[in-house]
Amino acid sequence: MRKKRPLGQNFLNDPSIAAEIIRQANIPPEGRVVEIGPGKGILTRELLEHAGSVLALEIDPQLFRGLNREFGKNSKFELVQADAMNYDYGAAGNRYQVVSNLPYYAAMAIIKRLIHYRKHIVDMTLMLQKEVVDRLVAEPGTRAYGSLSVFTQFNCRVERLLEVKKGSFSPPPKVDSSVIKLTPLKETPVIVKNLKTFHHVVNTAFFHKRKMLRNNLKSLNQPYQIDIKKIEDAGIQLDRRGETLTLEEFATLANLIEANHD
Ligand code: SAM
């Protein structure tokens, strides 16, 4: 029986892909990099060639020991045994880049946390499941478009860089992978009056993907109230589905609902 890998331990086995990921990460010689889940060090090796300093976070004690043996003497290298899902990225440096072949079970939780700490982050070059990348880059009106697309694109510029087949990993995962670059935006692309309302409205609009906005918005909790006329006057017809709304339209919708709630 094959050993279970609860920590998403699918190791990249192709050094040319590792080199390409680091090339696309575009790291200046003095740059600081945080690597999440270095594993057996295929990306770490490349990072130490290119970056000024590397802080690596690995949760697995056995891999942690192996990494220390291999890279511990390199003065550019710092290794912390930590859970990347609740690490304090504010303490990792003032401004740094993130590079990771993410553990897939935790990919979205880690990305959300990194976005939370985006003021510290220049950009993130991340490998994750292809289907999740499809959702992160999705445009309105497409099947993959959902609240994850809206929140990510609200905070970051999203670029798809590379496709990687499952055979490039040992053991191979069930799905293919893609590499993306997320660049935190200095200013959000649309003005949102109240972030909590925005998040709540977006989540509610996608609650039943096939339902019209009118029906999904019925489940907005008190004290939110919907003024149908105001919303439709702003050009958002409530017989549309949430998946057709652009970021701007979500902002308009949330701002109108917020205004009503003030
Ligand atoms: N970077 C290596 C590579 O490309 O081959 C390993 C990538 S593997 C997909 C994910 C790595 O993340 C593993 O080394 C795993 O032990 C580590 N990991 C899993 N969960 C983690 C967590 N919550 N925090 C930090 N590291 C984690």
Tab-separated table of C-alpha atoms and ligand atoms in Angstrom:
chain	number	residue	atom	x	y	z
A	1	MET	CA	0.000	0.000	0.000
A	2	ARG	CA	1.286	3.461	-0.862
A	3	LYS	CA	2.079	5.714	2.065
A	4	LYS	CA	-0.527	8.437	2.572
A	5	ARG	CA	0.696	11.999	2.148
A	6	PRO	CA	-1.540	14.215	4.241
A	7	LEU	CA	0.868	17.161	3.903
A	8	GLY	CA	0.469	17.504	0.140
A	9	GLN	CA	3.951	16.114	-0.406
A	10	ASN	CA	4.215	15.820	-4.161
A	11	PHE	CA	7.798	16.739	-4.931
A	12	LEU	CA	8.729	18.391	-8.191
A	13	ASN	CA	11.185	16.086	-9.952
A	14	ASP	CA	12.169	18.160	-12.979
A	15	PRO	CA	15.007	20.649	-12.362
A	16	SER	CA	14.293	22.442	-15.649
A	17	ILE	CA	10.785	23.320	-14.387
A	18	ALA	CA	12.269	24.502	-11.083
A	19	ALA	CA	14.699	26.712	-13.027
A	20	GLU	CA	11.858	28.103	-15.148
A	21	ILE	CA	9.747	28.921	-12.073
A	22	ILE	CA	12.657	30.814	-10.515
A	23	ARG	CA	13.379	32.599	-13.804
A	24	GLN	CA	9.746	33.734	-13.993
A	25	ALA	CA	9.837	34.806	-10.339
A	26	ASN	CA	12.315	37.474	-11.469
A	27	ILE	CA	14.324	37.802	-8.272
A	28	PRO	CA	16.912	40.580	-8.004
A	29	PRO	CA	20.344	39.506	-6.588
A	30	GLU	CA	19.746	41.354	-3.313
A	31	GLY	CA	16.094	40.227	-3.056
A	32	ARG	CA	14.555	38.514	-0.064
A	33	VAL	CA	12.384	35.463	-0.698
A	34	VAL	CA	10.039	33.499	1.525
A	35	GLU	CA	9.636	29.919	0.345
A	36	ILE	CA	6.698	27.899	1.642
A	37	GLY	CA	7.130	24.129	1.841
A	38	PRO	CA	10.693	23.665	0.540
A	39	GLY	CA	10.346	19.875	0.821
A	40	LYS	CA	13.508	18.298	-0.565
A	41	GLY	CA	14.800	21.641	-1.754
A	42	ILE	CA	14.447	21.572	-5.546
A	43	LEU	CA	13.307	25.227	-5.620
A	44	THR	CA	15.421	26.228	-2.611
A	45	ARG	CA	18.616	25.252	-4.424
A	46	GLU	CA	17.721	27.590	-7.307
A	47	LEU	CA	16.551	30.335	-4.967
A	48	LEU	CA	19.848	30.351	-3.100
A	49	GLU	CA	21.634	30.857	-6.438
A	50	HIS	CA	19.558	33.906	-7.289
A	51	ALA	CA	18.313	35.655	-4.133
A	52	GLY	CA	20.001	37.710	-1.427
A	53	SER	CA	18.304	35.754	1.361
A	54	VAL	CA	15.792	32.924	1.654
A	55	LEU	CA	13.468	32.245	4.568
A	56	ALA	CA	11.949	28.777	4.193
A	57	LEU	CA	8.934	27.482	6.141
A	58	GLU	CA	8.601	23.706	6.386
A	59	ILE	CA	6.158	21.912	8.666
A	60	ASP	CA	7.498	18.357	8.350
A	61	PRO	CA	10.207	17.613	10.974
A	62	GLN	CA	11.967	15.029	8.841
A	63	LEU	CA	12.185	17.305	5.801
A	64	PHE	CA	13.190	20.141	8.119
A	65	ARG	CA	16.197	18.109	9.314
A	66	GLY	CA	17.166	17.162	5.747
A	67	LEU	CA	16.998	20.802	4.619
A	68	ASN	CA	19.125	21.883	7.558
A	69	ARG	CA	21.719	19.286	6.651
A	70	GLU	CA	21.821	20.380	3.020
A	71	PHE	CA	21.559	24.169	3.268
A	72	GLY	CA	22.108	24.980	6.963
A	73	LYS	CA	25.635	26.283	6.404
A	74	ASN	CA	24.589	28.754	3.711
A	75	SER	CA	24.520	32.217	5.299
A	76	LYS	CA	21.700	33.291	2.953
A	77	PHE	CA	19.428	30.551	4.281
A	78	GLU	CA	17.068	30.595	7.242
A	79	LEU	CA	14.771	27.656	7.942
A	80	VAL	CA	11.796	27.709	10.286
A	81	GLN	CA	9.674	24.731	11.206
A	82	ALA	CA	6.233	26.304	10.985
A	83	ASP	CA	2.713	25.912	9.692
A	84	ALA	CA	2.366	28.269	6.726
A	85	MET	CA	-1.374	28.508	7.377
A	86	ASN	CA	-0.879	30.523	10.547
A	87	TYR	CA	2.600	31.969	10.178
A	88	ASP	CA	3.121	35.652	11.006
A	89	TYR	CA	4.204	36.914	7.569
A	90	GLY	CA	4.521	40.411	8.992
A	91	ALA	CA	7.644	39.198	10.812
A	92	ALA	CA	9.232	37.676	7.688
A	93	GLY	CA	10.630	41.001	6.464
A	94	ASN	CA	9.551	44.379	5.300
A	95	ARG	CA	9.262	43.667	1.572
A	96	TYR	CA	9.874	40.258	0.064
A	97	GLN	CA	8.813	37.916	-2.709
A	98	VAL	CA	7.091	34.599	-2.071
A	99	VAL	CA	7.892	31.487	-4.091
A	100	SER	CA	6.216	28.150	-3.481
A	101	ASN	CA	5.088	24.866	-4.839
A	102	LEU	CA	2.177	24.947	-2.404
A	103	PRO	CA	0.849	21.942	-0.500
A	104	TYR	CA	-2.446	21.622	-2.351
A	105	TYR	CA	-4.637	20.766	0.648
A	106	ALA	CA	-3.707	24.134	2.182
A	107	ALA	CA	-3.209	26.247	-0.948
A	108	MET	CA	-6.227	28.527	-0.609
A	109	ALA	CA	-5.838	29.011	3.145
A	110	ILE	CA	-2.198	30.027	2.609
A	111	ILE	CA	-3.024	32.344	-0.316
A	112	LYS	CA	-5.730	34.080	1.729
A	113	ARG	CA	-3.256	34.594	4.554
A	114	LEU	CA	-0.598	35.929	2.178
A	115	ILE	CA	-3.132	38.354	0.700
A	116	HIS	CA	-3.882	39.512	4.226
A	117	TYR	CA	-0.170	40.380	4.617
A	118	ARG	CA	0.082	41.829	1.094
A	119	LYS	CA	1.680	45.119	2.227
A	120	HIS	CA	4.878	43.145	2.915
A	121	ILE	CA	4.793	41.213	-0.327
A	122	VAL	CA	6.196	42.365	-3.667
A	123	ASP	CA	4.724	39.387	-5.526
A	124	MET	CA	4.041	35.665	-5.177
A	125	THR	CA	5.026	33.011	-7.701
A	126	LEU	CA	2.979	29.968	-6.780
A	127	MET	CA	2.367	26.516	-8.162
A	128	LEU	CA	-1.019	25.021	-7.368
A	129	GLN	CA	-3.749	22.851	-8.802
A	130	LYS	CA	-4.668	23.843	-12.354
A	131	GLU	CA	-8.387	23.927	-11.509
A	132	VAL	CA	-7.807	26.388	-8.661
A	133	VAL	CA	-5.707	28.580	-10.960
A	134	ASP	CA	-8.585	28.447	-13.466
A	135	ARG	CA	-10.774	29.953	-10.738
A	136	LEU	CA	-8.273	32.595	-9.672
A	137	VAL	CA	-7.848	33.974	-13.208
A	138	ALA	CA	-11.477	33.490	-14.341
A	139	GLU	CA	-13.399	36.292	-16.013
A	140	PRO	CA	-17.085	37.133	-15.544
A	141	GLY	CA	-19.517	34.912	-17.414
A	142	THR	CA	-17.224	31.882	-17.393
A	143	ARG	CA	-17.840	28.659	-15.487
A	144	ALA	CA	-14.812	29.031	-13.234
A	145	TYR	CA	-15.729	32.583	-12.120
A	146	GLY	CA	-16.694	32.764	-8.451
A	147	SER	CA	-16.073	34.568	-5.188
A	148	LEU	CA	-12.449	33.374	-5.193
A	149	SER	CA	-11.867	35.102	-8.559
A	150	VAL	CA	-13.479	38.314	-7.304
A	151	PHE	CA	-11.516	38.491	-4.024
A	152	THR	CA	-8.188	37.614	-5.601
A	153	GLN	CA	-8.608	40.087	-8.467
A	154	PHE	CA	-9.758	42.748	-6.031
A	155	ASN	CA	-6.413	42.484	-4.214
A	156	CYS	CA	-3.917	41.289	-6.809
A	157	ARG	CA	-2.938	41.335	-10.447
A	158	VAL	CA	-3.112	37.695	-11.513
A	159	GLU	CA	-0.955	36.214	-14.287
A	160	ARG	CA	-0.852	32.620	-15.401
A	161	LEU	CA	2.771	31.690	-16.126
A	162	LEU	CA	3.224	27.982	-16.745
A	163	GLU	CA	1.430	24.635	-17.002
A	164	VAL	CA	2.993	21.598	-15.315
A	165	LYS	CA	1.842	18.014	-15.901
A	166	LYS	CA	1.285	15.696	-12.959
A	167	GLY	CA	4.097	13.415	-14.218
A	168	SER	CA	6.613	16.111	-13.217
A	169	PHE	CA	6.041	15.244	-9.539
A	170	SER	CA	6.943	12.276	-7.337
A	171	PRO	CA	4.571	10.843	-6.409
A	172	PRO	CA	2.304	12.330	-9.095
A	173	PRO	CA	-0.762	14.155	-7.741
A	174	LYS	CA	-4.224	13.398	-9.179
A	175	VAL	CA	-4.393	16.660	-11.132
A	176	ASP	CA	-2.193	18.855	-13.323
A	177	SER	CA	-0.727	22.062	-11.937
A	178	SER	CA	-0.216	25.661	-13.032
A	179	VAL	CA	2.104	28.396	-11.893
A	180	ILE	CA	0.709	31.877	-11.305
A	181	LYS	CA	2.046	35.207	-10.241
A	182	LEU	CA	-0.036	37.270	-7.828
A	183	THR	CA	1.071	40.880	-7.498
A	184	PRO	CA	-0.662	42.750	-4.672
A	185	LEU	CA	-2.190	45.983	-5.974
A	186	LYS	CA	-1.177	49.266	-4.328
A	187	GLU	CA	-4.768	50.413	-4.620
A	188	THR	CA	-7.827	48.266	-5.098
A	189	PRO	CA	-9.183	48.469	-8.671
A	190	VAL	CA	-12.606	49.597	-7.452
A	191	ILE	CA	-13.711	51.682	-4.499
A	192	VAL	CA	-15.503	49.698	-1.860
A	193	LYS	CA	-17.041	51.590	1.054
A	194	ASN	CA	-17.192	48.704	3.472
A	195	LEU	CA	-15.066	45.592	2.933
A	196	LYS	CA	-17.187	43.385	5.155
A	197	THR	CA	-20.313	44.245	3.180
A	198	PHE	CA	-18.468	43.699	-0.101
A	199	HIS	CA	-17.328	40.218	0.989
A	200	HIS	CA	-20.766	39.342	2.265
A	201	VAL	CA	-22.533	40.521	-0.906
A	202	VAL	CA	-20.097	38.687	-3.215
A	203	ASN	CA	-20.399	35.434	-1.253
A	204	THR	CA	-24.176	35.720	-1.228
A	205	ALA	CA	-24.360	36.473	-4.965
A	206	PHE	CA	-22.549	33.187	-5.694
A	207	PHE	CA	-24.391	31.186	-3.065
A	208	HIS	CA	-26.439	29.237	-5.614
A	209	LYS	CA	-24.503	29.719	-8.809
A	210	ARG	CA	-27.457	29.108	-11.120
A	211	LYS	CA	-29.877	31.402	-9.285
A	212	MET	CA	-30.675	34.974	-10.259
A	213	LEU	CA	-29.194	37.756	-8.147
A	214	ARG	CA	-32.681	38.676	-6.937
A	215	ASN	CA	-33.074	35.257	-5.305
A	216	ASN	CA	-29.572	34.936	-3.907
A	217	LEU	CA	-29.663	38.412	-2.393
A	218	LYS	CA	-32.824	37.484	-0.477
A	219	SER	CA	-30.598	35.539	1.875
A	220	LEU	CA	-28.528	38.603	2.857
A	221	ASN	CA	-28.831	38.841	6.613
A	222	GLN	CA	-30.272	41.789	8.472
A	223	PRO	CA	-29.437	44.702	8.668
A	224	TYR	CA	-28.708	44.661	4.923
A	225	GLN	CA	-31.617	45.787	2.822
A	226	ILE	CA	-32.045	45.749	-0.908
A	227	ASP	CA	-33.446	48.714	-2.802
A	228	ILE	CA	-34.237	47.041	-6.111
A	229	LYS	CA	-34.904	50.287	-7.946
A	230	LYS	CA	-31.622	51.898	-6.920
A	231	ILE	CA	-29.665	48.816	-7.937
A	232	GLU	CA	-31.409	48.486	-11.289
A	233	ASP	CA	-31.028	52.240	-11.907
A	234	ALA	CA	-27.299	51.716	-11.452
A	235	GLY	CA	-27.441	49.254	-14.362
A	236	ILE	CA	-27.441	45.977	-12.458
A	237	GLN	CA	-30.513	44.006	-13.444
A	238	LEU	CA	-31.472	41.578	-10.719
A	239	ASP	CA	-32.498	38.864	-13.131
A	240	ARG	CA	-28.797	38.402	-13.915
A	241	ARG	CA	-26.732	35.705	-12.265
A	242	GLY	CA	-23.925	36.671	-9.900
A	243	GLU	CA	-21.423	34.998	-12.194
A	244	THR	CA	-22.008	37.668	-14.860
A	245	LEU	CA	-21.075	40.639	-12.654
A	246	THR	CA	-17.741	42.382	-13.094
A	247	LEU	CA	-15.644	43.556	-10.163
A	248	GLU	CA	-16.933	47.110	-10.742
A	249	GLU	CA	-20.534	45.903	-10.679
A	250	PHE	CA	-19.961	43.981	-7.442
A	251	ALA	CA	-18.488	47.127	-5.901
A	252	THR	CA	-21.483	49.207	-7.055
A	253	LEU	CA	-23.904	46.615	-5.733
A	254	ALA	CA	-22.143	46.346	-2.352
A	255	ASN	CA	-21.867	50.134	-2.032
A	256	LEU	CA	-25.604	50.543	-2.696
A	257	ILE	CA	-26.489	47.880	-0.183
A	258	GLU	CA	-24.082	49.442	2.301
A	259	ALA	CA	-25.603	52.896	1.742
A	260	ASN	CA	-28.976	51.481	2.629
A	261	HIS	CA	-27.603	49.922	5.764
A	262	ASP	CA	-25.993	53.168	7.085
B	1	SAM	N1	8.980	22.648	-2.732
B	1	SAM	C1	9.015	21.201	-2.833
B	1	SAM	C2	8.978	20.795	-4.272
B	1	SAM	O1	8.680	21.659	-5.122
B	1	SAM	O2	9.218	19.629	-4.565
B	1	SAM	C3	7.872	20.537	-2.054
B	1	SAM	C4	6.496	20.922	-2.486
B	1	SAM	S1	5.236	19.924	-1.770
B	1	SAM	C5	3.937	20.167	-2.964
B	1	SAM	C6	4.626	20.850	-0.405
B	1	SAM	C7	5.589	21.019	0.770
B	1	SAM	O3	4.925	21.786	1.779
B	1	SAM	C8	6.024	19.742	1.471
B	1	SAM	O4	7.396	19.827	1.730
B	1	SAM	C9	5.211	19.710	2.778
B	1	SAM	O5	5.846	19.022	3.830
B	1	SAM	C10	5.106	21.190	3.062
B	1	SAM	N2	3.921	21.558	3.863
B	1	SAM	C11	2.721	20.961	3.886
B	1	SAM	N3	1.878	21.606	4.685
B	1	SAM	C12	2.552	22.668	5.174
B	1	SAM	C13	2.206	23.720	6.053
B	1	SAM	N4	0.986	23.810	6.566
B	1	SAM	N5	3.155	24.644	6.354
B	1	SAM	C14	4.407	24.562	5.830
B	1	SAM	N6	4.786	23.588	4.979
B	1	SAM	C15	3.869	22.658	4.645
